[in-house]
């Protein structure tokens, strides 16, 4: 048996492989340079082009770009009318932004536990958490696998709730053959460099509702309007009115032009992610101590993350040691995510530990493997070899 790098053996690779990374080519760079040389570097024509490209791709009527995905979620909470004391049901197994956006509006995040197979929020748990204060549901497509949006939507209809889909992981994914982005009242995508396409920082909301669209556009830019149909009067060409307390959450044209260029590659990026995920599935499916990602039959994931769950009762060490051993082999493994309510800030708000047992169990046993389109065949082989090496050393 090969000696583990953590015990002084030869690592599987010489340089650290990150868990995620952007893919920027010469034509992406040219697109940004062209914008830099144009008259507008912000609030120019690239924004509408990018919004249109995303709306067309996901099959939504409208798209509103923001400076990042978190600002976009904040905008969605504003547009949904979340305000002081309103309850919003969401998953604990997500990045902080999903529930922080509720807090920004004075709302109260209510955490519903995950399904132990898909790791997505469980519609049954959502139903149990609905009260007369519930205003919305923020559902996250964890790892790129869409949530059971039809069950969530039917609960929402019954109780008059707004459905916001946090699709930061699931651009290009499908639920029952329909692309994510047209299946909720509002859907958020992020363009952080580890996501499917990047604008450096960036986010967007897609929606079919003109009313939400109008509120999102107001919110993104100081709550300001120059629309004669809305203004109370018009003093002249310089005149504008502020109708809501908005923010400066605008995306620049530099970012949007990168986004337009990246969109032409999205199809290939997703195909590459799916191919790597299938290679991992094949490599790990016969290993008794490892649980590969379960895929619901109604979904076609776009594979933002690939997570292995380890059955630690068959292992001589804990998750931390497995993680450290893989890092020592220069595999940039990660853990997504710490259940949000376990964060000190949320604990201070009074959320108890043990609130969502499935999410906590997941967190104690999971490791995210590297997965991004620019990975070479050798990179994929290195990850597989490293997992098998560490498994052979610690499993019995
Ligand atoms: C990336 C991410 C966000 C926030 O996106 P930013 O663009 O980084 O602000 C929100 N939710 C989830 C689940 C994410 O992964």
GROMACS .gro file of C-alpha atoms and ligand atoms in nm:
model
  411
    1UNK     CA    1   0.000   0.000   0.000
    2UNK     CA    2   0.128   0.350  -0.089
    3UNK     CA    3   0.235   0.560   0.206
    4UNK     CA    4   0.002   0.856   0.254
    5UNK     CA    5   0.153   1.200   0.190
    6UNK     CA    6   0.028   1.306   0.532
    7UNK     CA    7   0.259   1.037   0.679
    8UNK     CA    8   0.557   1.146   0.471
    9UNK     CA    9   0.479   0.956   0.148
   10UNK     CA   10   0.484   1.092  -0.206
   11UNK     CA   11   0.174   1.306  -0.277
   12UNK     CA   12  -0.046   1.207  -0.573
   13UNK     CA   13   0.033   1.542  -0.736
   14UNK     CA   14   0.290   1.816  -0.691
   15UNK     CA   15   0.063   2.122  -0.705
   16UNK     CA   16  -0.266   2.178  -0.523
   17UNK     CA   17  -0.575   2.122  -0.740
   18UNK     CA   18  -0.845   2.375  -0.634
   19UNK     CA   19  -1.208   2.263  -0.584
   20UNK     CA   20  -1.336   2.516  -0.835
   21UNK     CA   21  -1.199   2.772  -1.078
   22UNK     CA   22  -1.306   2.998  -1.365
   23UNK     CA   23  -1.216   2.939  -1.730
   24UNK     CA   24  -1.127   3.266  -1.907
   25UNK     CA   25  -1.006   3.260  -2.270
   26UNK     CA   26  -0.869   3.523  -2.507
   27UNK     CA   27  -1.214   3.603  -2.648
   28UNK     CA   28  -1.345   3.673  -2.295
   29UNK     CA   29  -1.056   3.914  -2.244
   30UNK     CA   30  -1.117   4.080  -2.585
   31UNK     CA   31  -1.484   4.131  -2.496
   32UNK     CA   32  -1.390   4.316  -2.176
   33UNK     CA   33  -1.125   4.523  -2.356
   34UNK     CA   34  -1.381   4.625  -2.621
   35UNK     CA   35  -1.605   4.755  -2.341
   36UNK     CA   36  -1.314   4.936  -2.176
   37UNK     CA   37  -1.253   5.114  -2.508
   38UNK     CA   38  -1.622   5.203  -2.553
   39UNK     CA   39  -1.814   5.502  -2.413
   40UNK     CA   40  -1.979   5.307  -2.132
   41UNK     CA   41  -1.804   5.100  -1.867
   42UNK     CA   42  -2.113   5.096  -1.646
   43UNK     CA   43  -2.489   5.135  -1.712
   44UNK     CA   44  -2.430   5.084  -2.085
   45UNK     CA   45  -2.557   4.838  -2.347
   46UNK     CA   46  -2.373   4.525  -2.225
   47UNK     CA   47  -2.604   4.494  -1.924
   48UNK     CA   48  -2.919   4.454  -2.135
   49UNK     CA   49  -2.738   4.213  -2.366
   50UNK     CA   50  -2.636   3.997  -2.073
   51UNK     CA   51  -2.981   4.013  -1.913
   52UNK     CA   52  -3.140   3.913  -2.243
   53UNK     CA   53  -2.894   3.625  -2.291
   54UNK     CA   54  -2.975   3.482  -1.946
   55UNK     CA   55  -3.352   3.535  -1.981
   56UNK     CA   56  -3.351   3.361  -2.323
   57UNK     CA   57  -3.137   3.075  -2.196
   58UNK     CA   58  -3.355   2.992  -1.894
   59UNK     CA   59  -3.684   3.076  -2.067
   60UNK     CA   60  -3.788   3.368  -1.845
   61UNK     CA   61  -3.956   3.695  -1.946
   62UNK     CA   62  -3.724   3.923  -1.750
   63UNK     CA   63  -3.377   3.929  -1.598
   64UNK     CA   64  -3.225   4.196  -1.372
   65UNK     CA   65  -2.846   4.189  -1.321
   66UNK     CA   66  -2.689   4.282  -0.987
   67UNK     CA   67  -2.333   4.340  -0.862
   68UNK     CA   68  -2.334   3.995  -0.697
   69UNK     CA   69  -2.567   3.709  -0.617
   70UNK     CA   70  -2.616   3.818  -0.257
   71UNK     CA   71  -2.738   4.163  -0.366
   72UNK     CA   72  -2.968   3.988  -0.615
   73UNK     CA   73  -3.118   3.777  -0.334
   74UNK     CA   74  -3.163   4.092  -0.126
   75UNK     CA   75  -3.345   4.244  -0.422
   76UNK     CA   76  -3.570   3.938  -0.450
   77UNK     CA   77  -3.659   3.962  -0.079
   78UNK     CA   78  -3.742   4.330  -0.126
   79UNK     CA   79  -3.951   4.260  -0.435
   80UNK     CA   80  -4.133   3.980  -0.251
   81UNK     CA   81  -4.230   4.234   0.014
   82UNK     CA   82  -4.039   4.073   0.300
   83UNK     CA   83  -4.033   4.314   0.594
   84UNK     CA   84  -3.999   4.321   0.972
   85UNK     CA   85  -4.114   4.001   1.138
   86UNK     CA   86  -4.202   3.814   0.819
   87UNK     CA   87  -4.095   3.451   0.824
   88UNK     CA   88  -3.909   3.301   0.530
   89UNK     CA   89  -3.846   2.928   0.517
   90UNK     CA   90  -3.509   2.818   0.385
   91UNK     CA   91  -3.249   2.544   0.407
   92UNK     CA   92  -2.961   2.540   0.656
   93UNK     CA   93  -2.739   2.364   0.401
   94UNK     CA   94  -2.642   2.667   0.193
   95UNK     CA   95  -2.408   2.960   0.177
   96UNK     CA   96  -2.477   3.238   0.430
   97UNK     CA   97  -2.630   3.466   0.166
   98UNK     CA   98  -2.956   3.266   0.129
   99UNK     CA   99  -3.073   3.351   0.479
  100UNK     CA  100  -2.875   3.674   0.531
  101UNK     CA  101  -3.088   3.829   0.254
  102UNK     CA  102  -3.394   3.768   0.475
  103UNK     CA  103  -3.224   3.936   0.773
  104UNK     CA  104  -3.134   4.241   0.559
  105UNK     CA  105  -3.509   4.302   0.516
  106UNK     CA  106  -3.584   4.252   0.886
  107UNK     CA  107  -3.735   3.910   0.816
  108UNK     CA  108  -3.692   3.593   1.021
  109UNK     CA  109  -3.522   3.295   0.854
  110UNK     CA  110  -3.692   2.967   0.948
  111UNK     CA  111  -3.474   2.664   0.878
  112UNK     CA  112  -3.639   2.349   0.747
  113UNK     CA  113  -3.429   2.032   0.741
  114UNK     CA  114  -3.291   1.869   0.427
  115UNK     CA  115  -3.392   1.544   0.260
  116UNK     CA  116  -3.127   1.294   0.362
  117UNK     CA  117  -3.086   1.163   0.007
  118UNK     CA  118  -3.090   1.472  -0.216
  119UNK     CA  119  -2.954   1.710   0.055
  120UNK     CA  120  -3.209   1.966  -0.071
  121UNK     CA  121  -3.472   2.122   0.153
  122UNK     CA  122  -3.745   1.867   0.224
  123UNK     CA  123  -4.094   1.978   0.109
  124UNK     CA  124  -4.242   1.785   0.404
  125UNK     CA  125  -4.025   1.982   0.647
  126UNK     CA  126  -4.119   2.307   0.472
  127UNK     CA  127  -4.487   2.227   0.520
  128UNK     CA  128  -4.435   2.171   0.895
  129UNK     CA  129  -4.276   2.515   0.932
  130UNK     CA  130  -4.550   2.720   0.764
  131UNK     CA  131  -4.728   2.962   1.002
  132UNK     CA  132  -4.952   3.265   0.949
  133UNK     CA  133  -4.635   3.480   0.948
  134UNK     CA  134  -4.473   3.290   0.661
  135UNK     CA  135  -4.427   3.510   0.356
  136UNK     CA  136  -4.185   3.324   0.129
  137UNK     CA  137  -3.973   3.014   0.070
  138UNK     CA  138  -3.611   3.041  -0.043
  139UNK     CA  139  -3.521   2.703  -0.190
  140UNK     CA  140  -3.160   2.624  -0.284
  141UNK     CA  141  -3.062   2.382  -0.561
  142UNK     CA  142  -2.778   2.235  -0.360
  143UNK     CA  143  -2.479   2.114  -0.570
  144UNK     CA  144  -2.676   2.189  -0.891
  145UNK     CA  145  -2.955   1.938  -0.839
  146UNK     CA  146  -3.290   2.124  -0.854
  147UNK     CA  147  -3.522   2.114  -0.553
  148UNK     CA  148  -3.863   1.948  -0.586
  149UNK     CA  149  -3.998   2.278  -0.710
  150UNK     CA  150  -4.345   2.150  -0.804
  151UNK     CA  151  -4.414   2.036  -0.446
  152UNK     CA  152  -4.274   2.361  -0.310
  153UNK     CA  153  -4.479   2.566  -0.555
  154UNK     CA  154  -4.801   2.386  -0.468
  155UNK     CA  155  -4.741   2.450  -0.095
  156UNK     CA  156  -4.675   2.815  -0.180
  157UNK     CA  157  -4.997   2.846  -0.383
  158UNK     CA  158  -5.197   2.694  -0.100
  159UNK     CA  159  -5.056   2.934   0.160
  160UNK     CA  160  -5.007   3.240  -0.063
  161UNK     CA  161  -4.624   3.245  -0.038
  162UNK     CA  162  -4.360   3.375  -0.278
  163UNK     CA  163  -4.108   3.118  -0.404
  164UNK     CA  164  -3.750   3.241  -0.452
  165UNK     CA  165  -3.513   2.984  -0.598
  166UNK     CA  166  -3.148   3.027  -0.503
  167UNK     CA  167  -3.001   2.871  -0.816
  168UNK     CA  168  -2.641   2.983  -0.756
  169UNK     CA  169  -2.544   2.617  -0.811
  170UNK     CA  170  -2.784   2.523  -1.088
  171UNK     CA  171  -2.753   2.739  -1.399
  172UNK     CA  172  -2.844   2.503  -1.685
  173UNK     CA  173  -2.998   2.236  -1.462
  174UNK     CA  174  -3.345   2.100  -1.538
  175UNK     CA  175  -3.645   1.989  -1.337
  176UNK     CA  176  -3.882   1.758  -1.529
  177UNK     CA  177  -3.716   1.880  -1.850
  178UNK     CA  178  -3.767   2.252  -1.772
  179UNK     CA  179  -3.465   2.476  -1.713
  180UNK     CA  180  -3.418   2.627  -1.369
  181UNK     CA  181  -3.489   3.000  -1.391
  182UNK     CA  182  -3.848   2.979  -1.510
  183UNK     CA  183  -3.996   2.753  -1.243
  184UNK     CA  184  -4.015   2.989  -0.940
  185UNK     CA  185  -4.154   3.341  -0.886
  186UNK     CA  186  -3.797   3.469  -0.884
  187UNK     CA  187  -3.470   3.281  -0.940
  188UNK     CA  188  -3.120   3.395  -0.846
  189UNK     CA  189  -2.800   3.300  -1.028
  190UNK     CA  190  -2.447   3.392  -0.916
  191UNK     CA  191  -2.146   3.457  -1.138
  192UNK     CA  192  -1.875   3.421  -0.875
  193UNK     CA  193  -1.564   3.256  -1.033
  194UNK     CA  194  -1.640   2.908  -0.895
  195UNK     CA  195  -1.994   2.907  -1.044
  196UNK     CA  196  -2.089   2.789  -1.395
  197UNK     CA  197  -1.995   3.112  -1.570
  198UNK     CA  198  -1.830   3.416  -1.419
  199UNK     CA  199  -1.841   3.795  -1.430
  200UNK     CA  200  -1.585   3.826  -1.147
  201UNK     CA  201  -1.860   3.923  -0.907
  202UNK     CA  202  -2.217   3.922  -1.034
  203UNK     CA  203  -2.570   3.796  -0.991
  204UNK     CA  204  -2.909   3.807  -1.159
  205UNK     CA  205  -3.278   3.753  -1.088
  206UNK     CA  206  -3.501   3.598  -1.353
  207UNK     CA  207  -3.879   3.630  -1.334
  208UNK     CA  208  -4.193   3.622  -1.547
  209UNK     CA  209  -4.357   3.896  -1.341
  210UNK     CA  210  -4.353   4.257  -1.464
  211UNK     CA  211  -4.436   4.374  -1.112
  212UNK     CA  212  -4.132   4.198  -0.960
  213UNK     CA  213  -3.918   4.319  -1.251
  214UNK     CA  214  -4.012   4.683  -1.186
  215UNK     CA  215  -3.938   4.654  -0.814
  216UNK     CA  216  -3.603   4.482  -0.877
  217UNK     CA  217  -3.495   4.758  -1.119
  218UNK     CA  218  -3.589   5.027  -0.865
  219UNK     CA  219  -3.413   4.850  -0.580
  220UNK     CA  220  -3.091   4.800  -0.777
  221UNK     CA  221  -3.042   5.172  -0.825
  222UNK     CA  222  -3.130   5.374  -0.512
  223UNK     CA  223  -3.507   5.328  -0.553
  224UNK     CA  224  -3.480   5.596  -0.822
  225UNK     CA  225  -3.697   5.640  -1.131
  226UNK     CA  226  -3.714   5.873  -1.433
  227UNK     CA  227  -4.031   5.706  -1.561
  228UNK     CA  228  -4.302   5.965  -1.638
  229UNK     CA  229  -4.567   5.705  -1.580
  230UNK     CA  230  -4.456   5.670  -1.216
  231UNK     CA  231  -4.318   6.013  -1.115
  232UNK     CA  232  -4.546   6.252  -0.926
  233UNK     CA  233  -4.431   6.541  -1.147
  234UNK     CA  234  -4.150   6.627  -1.390
  235UNK     CA  235  -3.940   6.941  -1.337
  236UNK     CA  236  -3.729   6.881  -1.650
  237UNK     CA  237  -3.470   6.655  -1.818
  238UNK     CA  238  -3.252   6.642  -1.502
  239UNK     CA  239  -3.539   6.531  -1.283
  240UNK     CA  240  -3.567   6.198  -1.105
  241UNK     CA  241  -3.760   6.073  -0.805
  242UNK     CA  242  -3.678   5.828  -0.529
  243UNK     CA  243  -3.975   5.608  -0.437
  244UNK     CA  244  -3.813   5.330  -0.233
  245UNK     CA  245  -3.502   5.293  -0.018
  246UNK     CA  246  -3.286   5.116  -0.275
  247UNK     CA  247  -2.913   5.053  -0.296
  248UNK     CA  248  -2.636   5.088  -0.551
  249UNK     CA  249  -2.633   4.720  -0.649
  250UNK     CA  250  -2.561   4.769  -1.020
  251UNK     CA  251  -2.343   4.542  -1.231
  252UNK     CA  252  -2.085   4.718  -1.452
  253UNK     CA  253  -2.067   4.680  -1.830
  254UNK     CA  254  -1.719   4.533  -1.786
  255UNK     CA  255  -1.873   4.246  -1.591
  256UNK     CA  256  -2.171   4.211  -1.824
  257UNK     CA  257  -1.953   4.192  -2.137
  258UNK     CA  258  -1.754   3.913  -1.973
  259UNK     CA  259  -2.085   3.746  -1.892
  260UNK     CA  260  -2.209   3.764  -2.253
  261UNK     CA  261  -1.885   3.609  -2.374
  262UNK     CA  262  -1.898   3.335  -2.106
  263UNK     CA  263  -2.257   3.248  -2.201
  264UNK     CA  264  -2.137   3.118  -2.540
  265UNK     CA  265  -1.940   2.852  -2.349
  266UNK     CA  266  -2.198   2.755  -2.090
  267UNK     CA  267  -2.319   2.449  -2.278
  268UNK     CA  268  -1.968   2.303  -2.303
  269UNK     CA  269  -1.888   2.395  -1.942
  270UNK     CA  270  -2.193   2.203  -1.818
  271UNK     CA  271  -2.124   1.901  -2.041
  272UNK     CA  272  -1.770   1.886  -1.902
  273UNK     CA  273  -1.898   1.905  -1.543
  274UNK     CA  274  -2.146   1.624  -1.614
  275UNK     CA  275  -1.875   1.408  -1.770
  276UNK     CA  276  -1.645   1.448  -1.469
  277UNK     CA  277  -1.931   1.376  -1.228
  278UNK     CA  278  -2.007   1.052  -1.417
  279UNK     CA  279  -1.637   0.953  -1.402
  280UNK     CA  280  -1.641   1.008  -1.026
  281UNK     CA  281  -1.965   0.810  -0.988
  282UNK     CA  282  -1.818   0.521  -1.180
  283UNK     CA  283  -1.494   0.525  -0.982
  284UNK     CA  284  -1.656   0.541  -0.637
  285UNK     CA  285  -1.981   0.347  -0.679
  286UNK     CA  286  -1.827   0.014  -0.573
  287UNK     CA  287  -1.675   0.151  -0.253
  288UNK     CA  288  -1.892   0.040   0.039
  289UNK     CA  289  -1.784   0.315   0.278
  290UNK     CA  290  -1.867   0.599   0.042
  291UNK     CA  291  -2.205   0.742  -0.059
  292UNK     CA  292  -2.200   0.901  -0.407
  293UNK     CA  293  -2.448   1.182  -0.486
  294UNK     CA  294  -2.809   1.060  -0.515
  295UNK     CA  295  -2.992   1.207  -0.812
  296UNK     CA  296  -3.371   1.247  -0.804
  297UNK     CA  297  -3.528   1.101  -1.121
  298UNK     CA  298  -3.702   1.432  -1.203
  299UNK     CA  299  -3.376   1.629  -1.212
  300UNK     CA  300  -3.085   1.682  -1.447
  301UNK     CA  301  -2.813   1.847  -1.239
  302UNK     CA  302  -2.563   2.097  -1.377
  303UNK     CA  303  -2.311   1.979  -1.115
  304UNK     CA  304  -2.168   2.281  -0.939
  305UNK     CA  305  -2.035   2.056  -0.662
  306UNK     CA  306  -1.955   1.688  -0.627
  307UNK     CA  307  -1.992   1.572  -0.267
  308UNK     CA  308  -1.897   1.237  -0.114
  309UNK     CA  309  -2.052   1.130   0.214
  310UNK     CA  310  -1.831   0.899   0.419
  311UNK     CA  311  -1.968   0.618   0.637
  312UNK     CA  312  -1.733   0.676   0.925
  313UNK     CA  313  -1.831   0.367   1.126
  314UNK     CA  314  -1.621   0.164   0.881
  315UNK     CA  315  -1.329   0.404   0.900
  316UNK     CA  316  -1.041   0.413   1.150
  317UNK     CA  317  -1.027   0.795   1.144
  318UNK     CA  318  -1.276   1.085   1.134
  319UNK     CA  319  -1.382   1.320   0.854
  320UNK     CA  320  -1.118   1.575   0.956
  321UNK     CA  321  -0.836   1.319   0.910
  322UNK     CA  322  -0.976   1.208   0.571
  323UNK     CA  323  -0.992   1.573   0.466
  324UNK     CA  324  -0.637   1.647   0.583
  325UNK     CA  325  -0.504   1.332   0.413
  326UNK     CA  326  -0.663   1.436   0.080
  327UNK     CA  327  -0.525   1.790   0.111
  328UNK     CA  328  -0.180   1.641   0.180
  329UNK     CA  329  -0.210   1.456  -0.153
  330UNK     CA  330  -0.262   1.806  -0.303
  331UNK     CA  331  -0.630   1.753  -0.376
  332UNK     CA  332  -0.808   2.078  -0.284
  333UNK     CA  333  -1.108   1.919  -0.116
  334UNK     CA  334  -1.357   2.142   0.067
  335UNK     CA  335  -1.667   2.116   0.285
  336UNK     CA  336  -2.000   2.272   0.175
  337UNK     CA  337  -2.159   2.389   0.401
  338UNK     CA  338  -2.160   2.451   0.775
  339UNK     CA  339  -2.535   2.457   0.860
  340UNK     CA  340  -2.606   2.832   0.864
  341UNK     CA  341  -2.777   2.842   1.206
  342UNK     CA  342  -2.462   2.699   1.371
  343UNK     CA  343  -2.278   3.024   1.289
  344UNK     CA  344  -2.208   3.235   1.600
  345UNK     CA  345  -2.419   3.522   1.461
  346UNK     CA  346  -2.723   3.295   1.421
  347UNK     CA  347  -2.660   3.121   1.753
  348UNK     CA  348  -2.673   3.468   1.913
  349UNK     CA  349  -3.011   3.520   1.748
  350UNK     CA  350  -3.128   3.214   1.941
  351UNK     CA  351  -3.127   2.929   1.689
  352UNK     CA  352  -3.049   2.609   1.879
  353UNK     CA  353  -2.795   2.344   1.781
  354UNK     CA  354  -2.968   2.022   1.675
  355UNK     CA  355  -3.239   2.218   1.490
  356UNK     CA  356  -3.194   2.025   1.163
  357UNK     CA  357  -3.046   1.681   1.237
  358UNK     CA  358  -3.014   1.572   0.873
  359UNK     CA  359  -2.817   1.884   0.782
  360UNK     CA  360  -2.588   1.840   1.084
  361UNK     CA  361  -2.534   1.472   1.004
  362UNK     CA  362  -2.451   1.566   0.646
  363UNK     CA  363  -2.204   1.830   0.764
  364UNK     CA  364  -2.021   1.582   0.988
  365UNK     CA  365  -1.962   1.331   0.708
  366UNK     CA  366  -1.925   1.516   0.378
  367UNK     CA  367  -1.629   1.620   0.164
  368UNK     CA  368  -1.648   1.815  -0.163
  369UNK     CA  369  -1.414   1.701  -0.442
  370UNK     CA  370  -1.267   1.935  -0.707
  371UNK     CA  371  -1.502   1.984  -1.002
  372UNK     CA  372  -1.464   2.249  -1.272
  373UNK     CA  373  -1.463   2.242  -1.654
  374UNK     CA  374  -1.096   2.325  -1.696
  375UNK     CA  375  -0.988   2.007  -1.513
  376UNK     CA  376  -0.777   1.781  -1.735
  377UNK     CA  377  -0.820   1.403  -1.758
  378UNK     CA  378  -0.506   1.375  -1.546
  379UNK     CA  379  -0.660   1.604  -1.280
  380UNK     CA  380  -0.968   1.379  -1.267
  381UNK     CA  381  -0.750   1.068  -1.241
  382UNK     CA  382  -0.549   1.229  -0.959
  383UNK     CA  383  -0.864   1.295  -0.757
  384UNK     CA  384  -0.983   0.937  -0.804
  385UNK     CA  385  -0.640   0.793  -0.717
  386UNK     CA  386  -0.614   1.008  -0.406
  387UNK     CA  387  -0.959   0.909  -0.278
  388UNK     CA  388  -0.878   0.540  -0.336
  389UNK     CA  389  -0.538   0.574  -0.170
  390UNK     CA  390  -0.681   0.742   0.141
  391UNK     CA  391  -0.973   0.496   0.151
  392UNK     CA  392  -0.736   0.197   0.132
  393UNK     CA  393  -0.533   0.335   0.421
  394UNK     CA  394  -0.820   0.408   0.659
  395UNK     CA  395  -1.113   0.181   0.576
  396UNK     CA  396  -1.155  -0.173   0.701
  397LIG     C1  397  -2.247   3.172  -0.445
  397LIG     C2  398  -2.373   3.161  -0.368
  397LIG     C3  399  -2.452   3.272  -0.333
  397LIG     C4  400  -2.409   3.415  -0.341
  397LIG     O1  401  -2.350   3.454  -0.453
  397LIG     P1  402  -2.244   3.572  -0.459
  397LIG     O2  403  -2.249   3.606  -0.604
  397LIG     O3  404  -2.113   3.517  -0.415
  397LIG     O4  405  -2.291   3.685  -0.373
  397LIG     C5  406  -2.576   3.250  -0.274
  397LIG     N1  407  -2.620   3.126  -0.250
  397LIG     C6  408  -2.547   3.018  -0.278
  397LIG     C7  409  -2.603   2.883  -0.249
  397LIG     C8  410  -2.420   3.031  -0.337
  397LIG     O5  411  -2.347   2.921  -0.362
   0.00000   0.00000   0.00000
